mmCIF file of C-alpha atoms in Angstrom:
data_model
loop_
_atom_site.group_PDB
_atom_site.id
_atom_site.type_symbol
_atom_site.label_atom_id
_atom_site.label_comp_id
_atom_site.label_asym_id
_atom_site.label_seq_id
_atom_site.Cartn_x
_atom_site.Cartn_y
_atom_site.Cartn_z
ATOM 1 C CA ALA A 1 31.571 -70.650 -83.624
ATOM 2 C CA GLN A 2 29.318 -73.649 -84.474
ATOM 3 C CA LYS A 3 30.051 -76.606 -83.066
ATOM 4 C CA VAL A 4 28.526 -80.594 -83.857
ATOM 5 C CA THR A 5 29.122 -82.461 -80.681
ATOM 6 C CA GLN A 6 28.611 -86.299 -80.639
ATOM 7 C CA ALA A 7 28.796 -87.404 -77.594
ATOM 8 C CA GLN A 8 28.630 -91.278 -77.933
ATOM 9 C CA THR A 9 32.158 -92.677 -79.905
ATOM 10 C CA GLU A 10 30.735 -95.906 -80.480
ATOM 11 C CA ILE A 11 27.749 -98.181 -79.608
ATOM 12 C CA SER A 12 27.338 -102.075 -80.269
ATOM 13 C CA VAL A 13 24.020 -103.773 -80.799
ATOM 14 C CA VAL A 14 22.245 -107.105 -82.047
ATOM 15 C CA GLU A 15 20.581 -106.901 -84.858
ATOM 16 C CA LYS A 16 17.055 -105.426 -84.641
ATOM 17 C CA GLU A 17 17.727 -103.670 -81.785
ATOM 18 C CA ASP A 18 16.925 -100.096 -82.240
ATOM 19 C CA VAL A 19 19.223 -97.366 -81.802
ATOM 20 C CA THR A 20 19.413 -93.602 -81.094
ATOM 21 C CA LEU A 21 22.602 -91.630 -82.524
ATOM 22 C CA ASP A 22 22.704 -88.358 -80.394
ATOM 23 C CA CYS A 23 23.937 -85.056 -81.585
ATOM 24 C CA VAL A 24 24.392 -81.665 -80.513
ATOM 25 C CA TYR A 25 25.275 -78.867 -82.337
ATOM 26 C CA GLU A 26 26.100 -75.314 -81.377
ATOM 27 C CA THR A 27 25.336 -72.370 -83.636
ATOM 28 C CA ARG A 28 24.452 -67.998 -83.218
ATOM 29 C CA ASP A 29 22.503 -68.300 -86.401
ATOM 30 C CA THR A 30 18.404 -68.568 -86.711
ATOM 31 C CA THR A 31 19.326 -70.374 -90.049
ATOM 32 C CA TYR A 32 21.187 -73.179 -90.131
ATOM 33 C CA TYR A 33 20.712 -77.047 -91.338
ATOM 34 C CA LEU A 34 21.506 -79.940 -90.139
ATOM 35 C CA PHE A 35 22.522 -83.093 -92.147
ATOM 36 C CA TRP A 36 23.753 -86.613 -90.880
ATOM 37 C CA TYR A 37 26.015 -88.484 -93.466
ATOM 38 C CA LYS A 38 26.853 -92.332 -92.919
ATOM 39 C CA GLN A 39 30.392 -93.936 -93.600
ATOM 40 C CA PRO A 40 31.011 -97.359 -94.384
ATOM 41 C CA PRO A 41 34.045 -99.607 -93.959
ATOM 42 C CA SER A 42 34.372 -98.780 -97.534
ATOM 43 C CA GLY A 43 35.234 -95.087 -96.562
ATOM 44 C CA GLU A 44 32.692 -93.075 -98.757
ATOM 45 C CA LEU A 45 30.649 -90.541 -97.227
ATOM 46 C CA VAL A 46 26.803 -91.054 -98.131
ATOM 47 C CA PHE A 47 24.219 -88.039 -97.538
ATOM 48 C CA LEU A 48 21.278 -89.457 -95.396
ATOM 49 C CA ILE A 49 19.466 -86.348 -94.377
ATOM 50 C CA ARG A 50 19.234 -82.671 -94.793
ATOM 51 C CA ARG A 51 17.291 -80.564 -92.248
ATOM 52 C CA ASN A 52 16.654 -77.029 -91.623
ATOM 53 C CA SER A 53 16.329 -74.911 -88.806
ATOM 54 C CA PHE A 54 12.909 -73.451 -89.500
ATOM 55 C CA ASP A 55 11.439 -76.992 -90.065
ATOM 56 C CA GLU A 56 11.453 -79.231 -86.857
ATOM 57 C CA GLN A 57 9.238 -81.784 -88.179
ATOM 58 C CA ASN A 58 10.630 -85.310 -87.673
ATOM 59 C CA GLU A 59 11.438 -87.596 -90.817
ATOM 60 C CA ILE A 60 10.678 -91.273 -91.683
ATOM 61 C CA SER A 61 12.378 -92.930 -94.283
ATOM 62 C CA GLY A 62 11.855 -96.285 -94.036
ATOM 63 C CA ARG A 63 13.550 -97.184 -90.983
ATOM 64 C CA TYR A 64 15.336 -94.116 -90.047
ATOM 65 C CA SER A 65 13.928 -91.628 -88.203
ATOM 66 C CA TRP A 66 14.921 -88.070 -86.987
ATOM 67 C CA ASN A 67 14.260 -86.073 -84.689
ATOM 68 C CA PHE A 68 15.282 -82.808 -84.469
ATOM 69 C CA GLN A 69 14.642 -80.333 -81.445
ATOM 70 C CA LYS A 70 15.979 -76.712 -81.130
ATOM 71 C CA SER A 71 14.223 -76.349 -77.450
ATOM 72 C CA THR A 72 17.622 -78.546 -76.613
ATOM 73 C CA SER A 73 19.721 -78.061 -79.899
ATOM 74 C CA SER A 74 19.667 -81.284 -80.845
ATOM 75 C CA PHE A 75 19.303 -83.610 -84.031
ATOM 76 C CA ASN A 76 19.467 -87.403 -82.983
ATOM 77 C CA PHE A 77 18.987 -89.931 -85.355
ATOM 78 C CA THR A 78 17.007 -93.745 -84.977
ATOM 79 C CA ILE A 79 17.536 -96.488 -86.913
ATOM 80 C CA THR A 80 14.956 -99.110 -85.799
ATOM 81 C CA ALA A 81 15.510 -103.255 -85.980
ATOM 82 C CA SER A 82 19.172 -102.501 -87.111
ATOM 83 C CA GLN A 83 20.406 -104.770 -89.531
ATOM 84 C CA VAL A 84 24.742 -105.362 -89.680
ATOM 85 C CA VAL A 85 24.179 -103.539 -93.250
ATOM 86 C CA ASP A 86 23.839 -100.252 -90.676
ATOM 87 C CA SER A 87 27.128 -100.895 -89.501
ATOM 88 C CA ALA A 88 29.279 -97.922 -90.606
ATOM 89 C CA VAL A 89 30.722 -94.381 -88.550
ATOM 90 C CA TYR A 90 27.365 -91.637 -88.725
ATOM 91 C CA PHE A 91 28.089 -87.995 -89.121
ATOM 92 C CA CYS A 92 26.031 -85.094 -88.073
ATOM 93 C CA ALA A 93 26.958 -81.794 -89.614
ATOM 94 C CA LEU A 94 25.924 -78.288 -89.150
ATOM 95 C CA SER A 95 25.856 -75.739 -92.232
ATOM 96 C CA ASP A 96 25.123 -71.991 -91.217
ATOM 97 C CA SER A 97 24.455 -68.944 -92.856
ATOM 98 C CA GLN A 98 27.101 -66.977 -91.110
ATOM 99 C CA THR A 99 29.218 -67.949 -93.290
ATOM 100 C CA GLY A 100 27.054 -66.333 -96.235
ATOM 101 C CA ALA A 101 27.541 -68.306 -99.712
ATOM 102 C CA ASN A 102 29.818 -70.415 -98.113
ATOM 103 C CA SER A 103 28.816 -73.377 -96.582
ATOM 104 C CA LYS A 104 31.331 -75.572 -94.738
ATOM 105 C CA LEU A 105 30.044 -78.117 -93.015
ATOM 106 C CA THR A 106 31.230 -78.962 -89.277
ATOM 107 C CA PHE A 107 31.095 -82.041 -88.367
ATOM 108 C CA GLY A 108 31.200 -83.977 -85.345
ATOM 109 C CA LYS A 109 33.649 -86.844 -84.452
ATOM 110 C CA GLY A 110 31.436 -89.292 -85.201
ATOM 111 C CA ILE A 111 29.476 -92.852 -84.154
ATOM 112 C CA THR A 112 31.140 -95.949 -84.593
ATOM 113 C CA LEU A 113 28.035 -98.016 -84.747
ATOM 114 C CA SER A 114 28.512 -102.317 -85.273
ATOM 115 C CA VAL A 115 25.372 -104.058 -85.479
ATOM 116 C CA ARG A 116 25.988 -107.651 -84.455
ATOM 117 C CA PRO A 117 24.506 -111.013 -86.351
ATOM 118 C CA ASP B 1 26.826 -92.670 -106.454
ATOM 119 C CA SER B 2 27.292 -89.763 -105.725
ATOM 120 C CA GLY B 3 27.924 -88.674 -108.889
ATOM 121 C CA VAL B 4 30.833 -86.354 -107.496
ATOM 122 C CA THR B 5 33.878 -88.432 -108.650
ATOM 123 C CA GLN B 6 37.573 -88.227 -107.067
ATOM 124 C CA THR B 7 41.194 -89.803 -108.591
ATOM 125 C CA PRO B 8 43.546 -91.575 -107.724
ATOM 126 C CA LYS B 9 41.802 -93.653 -105.136
ATOM 127 C CA HIS B 10 44.630 -94.189 -103.714
ATOM 128 C CA LEU B 11 48.394 -92.281 -103.249
ATOM 129 C CA ILE B 12 51.524 -93.294 -101.988
ATOM 130 C CA THR B 13 54.205 -90.794 -101.775
ATOM 131 C CA ALA B 14 57.314 -90.041 -99.700
ATOM 132 C CA THR B 15 57.948 -86.835 -97.509
ATOM 133 C CA GLY B 16 58.780 -83.879 -99.340
ATOM 134 C CA GLN B 17 56.832 -84.097 -102.556
ATOM 135 C CA ARG B 18 54.139 -83.198 -104.612
ATOM 136 C CA VAL B 19 50.797 -84.481 -105.500
ATOM 137 C CA THR B 20 47.559 -83.365 -106.669
ATOM 138 C CA LEU B 21 44.381 -84.855 -106.610
ATOM 139 C CA ARG B 22 41.811 -84.083 -108.770
ATOM 140 C CA CYS B 23 38.055 -84.167 -108.928
ATOM 141 C CA SER B 24 34.620 -83.973 -110.894
ATOM 142 C CA PRO B 25 31.827 -82.187 -109.668
ATOM 143 C CA ARG B 26 28.011 -83.816 -109.867
ATOM 144 C CA SER B 27 26.274 -82.051 -113.212
ATOM 145 C CA GLY B 28 25.148 -78.710 -112.648
ATOM 146 C CA ASP B 29 27.249 -78.267 -109.532
ATOM 147 C CA LEU B 30 28.780 -75.011 -109.019
ATOM 148 C CA SER B 31 30.488 -75.338 -105.915
ATOM 149 C CA VAL B 32 33.142 -77.637 -104.585
ATOM 150 C CA TYR B 33 34.607 -78.300 -101.424
ATOM 151 C CA TRP B 34 37.540 -80.060 -99.771
ATOM 152 C CA TYR B 35 38.127 -81.893 -96.928
ATOM 153 C CA GLN B 36 40.934 -83.461 -95.204
ATOM 154 C CA GLN B 37 39.659 -86.710 -92.809
ATOM 155 C CA SER B 38 42.322 -87.737 -90.372
ATOM 156 C CA LEU B 39 42.248 -89.971 -86.927
ATOM 157 C CA ASP B 40 43.542 -86.893 -85.124
ATOM 158 C CA GLN B 41 41.464 -84.144 -86.305
ATOM 159 C CA GLY B 42 38.444 -86.056 -87.870
ATOM 160 C CA LEU B 43 36.246 -84.070 -90.938
ATOM 161 C CA GLN B 44 37.857 -80.482 -91.703
ATOM 162 C CA PHE B 45 36.826 -78.229 -94.085
ATOM 163 C CA LEU B 46 39.844 -77.250 -95.900
ATOM 164 C CA ILE B 47 38.405 -74.701 -98.897
ATOM 165 C CA GLN B 48 35.492 -74.019 -101.297
ATOM 166 C CA TYR B 49 35.110 -72.599 -105.059
ATOM 167 C CA TYR B 50 32.288 -71.623 -106.176
ATOM 168 C CA ASN B 51 31.813 -71.444 -110.078
ATOM 169 C CA GLY B 52 35.885 -70.807 -110.817
ATOM 170 C CA GLU B 53 36.457 -68.088 -107.387
ATOM 171 C CA GLU B 54 37.619 -68.834 -104.170
ATOM 172 C CA ARG B 55 34.774 -68.864 -101.836
ATOM 173 C CA ALA B 56 35.691 -69.615 -98.241
ATOM 174 C CA LYS B 57 38.976 -71.448 -96.840
ATOM 175 C CA GLY B 58 39.221 -73.040 -93.573
ATOM 176 C CA ASN B 59 42.187 -75.218 -91.833
ATOM 177 C CA ILE B 60 44.340 -75.479 -94.928
ATOM 178 C CA LEU B 61 47.713 -75.160 -94.809
ATOM 179 C CA GLU B 62 49.531 -72.724 -97.180
ATOM 180 C CA ARG B 63 51.747 -75.738 -98.648
ATOM 181 C CA PHE B 64 47.980 -76.826 -99.903
ATOM 182 C CA SER B 65 46.685 -74.665 -102.898
ATOM 183 C CA ALA B 66 43.376 -75.801 -105.190
ATOM 184 C CA GLN B 67 41.652 -74.386 -107.801
ATOM 185 C CA GLN B 68 38.632 -74.930 -109.937
ATOM 186 C CA PHE B 69 38.728 -74.404 -113.925
ATOM 187 C CA PRO B 70 36.300 -73.313 -116.260
ATOM 188 C CA ASP B 71 35.234 -76.875 -116.805
ATOM 189 C CA LEU B 72 34.400 -76.843 -113.103
ATOM 190 C CA HIS B 73 36.823 -79.774 -112.046
ATOM 191 C CA SER B 74 38.710 -78.781 -109.136
ATOM 192 C CA GLU B 75 42.431 -79.897 -108.068
ATOM 193 C CA LEU B 76 44.088 -79.622 -104.547
ATOM 194 C CA ASN B 77 47.857 -79.797 -104.463
ATOM 195 C CA LEU B 78 49.575 -80.606 -101.940
ATOM 196 C CA SER B 79 53.353 -79.797 -101.376
ATOM 197 C CA SER B 80 56.506 -80.347 -99.447
ATOM 198 C CA LEU B 81 54.366 -83.199 -98.019
ATOM 199 C CA GLU B 82 55.060 -84.570 -94.496
ATOM 200 C CA LEU B 83 54.041 -87.614 -92.637
ATOM 201 C CA GLY B 84 50.949 -85.830 -91.065
ATOM 202 C CA ASP B 85 49.722 -85.372 -94.482
ATOM 203 C CA SER B 86 48.318 -88.580 -94.904
ATOM 204 C CA ALA B 87 44.748 -88.766 -94.581
ATOM 205 C CA LEU B 88 41.494 -88.930 -96.555
ATOM 206 C CA TYR B 89 40.815 -86.140 -98.686
ATOM 207 C CA PHE B 90 37.842 -85.620 -100.154
ATOM 208 C CA CYS B 91 35.901 -83.705 -102.377
ATOM 209 C CA ALA B 92 32.000 -82.580 -102.298
ATOM 210 C CA SER B 93 30.062 -80.671 -104.692
ATOM 211 C CA SER B 94 27.100 -78.889 -104.217
ATOM 212 C CA VAL B 95 24.477 -76.419 -106.074
ATOM 213 C CA ARG B 96 25.745 -73.028 -105.215
ATOM 214 C CA GLY B 97 26.270 -72.765 -101.782
ATOM 215 C CA VAL B 98 24.537 -72.490 -97.902
ATOM 216 C CA SER B 99 21.131 -74.236 -97.777
ATOM 217 C CA ASP B 100 22.744 -77.234 -100.705
ATOM 218 C CA THR B 101 23.651 -80.308 -99.391
ATOM 219 C CA GLN B 102 26.863 -81.720 -100.302
ATOM 220 C CA TYR B 103 27.720 -85.005 -102.008
ATOM 221 C CA PHE B 104 30.966 -86.158 -101.520
ATOM 222 C CA GLY B 105 33.704 -88.056 -103.921
ATOM 223 C CA PRO B 106 34.978 -91.392 -103.062
ATOM 224 C CA GLY B 107 37.664 -89.846 -101.815
ATOM 225 C CA THR B 108 41.694 -90.333 -102.136
ATOM 226 C CA ARG B 109 43.645 -91.803 -99.226
ATOM 227 C CA LEU B 110 47.356 -90.560 -99.836
ATOM 228 C CA THR B 111 49.543 -92.236 -97.719
ATOM 229 C CA VAL B 112 52.719 -90.654 -97.228
ATOM 230 C CA LEU B 113 56.096 -92.450 -95.905
#
């Protein structure tokens, strides 16, 4: 069965610090998809990135970057020069083809990031 | 704005009651998913519909049921409510299935008193 582990539960940084959020996943499938979602204090879940298992290229989007390493089953998320608006709960999630056409997301427990001014 | 709408935003009810949560997917999306977020269980998948048919079931209680209508909107029905059903219920939609990104609605916060 698939599993997502976010070992860090809470992280607190000062504005402009870099911060890395860790995500480790388990799946028996060779085809799978990894996601990061952000849940700000307002409560909605905001999609940040999707990565498929065949694409190990790291991705950068502005201050956000993602490091996918199949060898260690990790998909880590780094925020560079953090800002107060980055304060939120961040979820890593996994969807794999074991479920066929069904694509339920298995979420980690989430990491609460607090960025202090 | 994800394009997924959910109503109502908040719902307060009493134990034993029945409520219906409504979701409209993004235009063009055929799959609808329901998730429950609670403090103790985290984010858990409940059920998926694709083009009107049930496709997958997760940890959904027998007291809960859902359906997807011909216009692709979906409803989640929760009955015989218990205090432990208090949670944030999210609807998500995607174009089809496994390779597609799920976009989430704003959620319905259910409080059972």
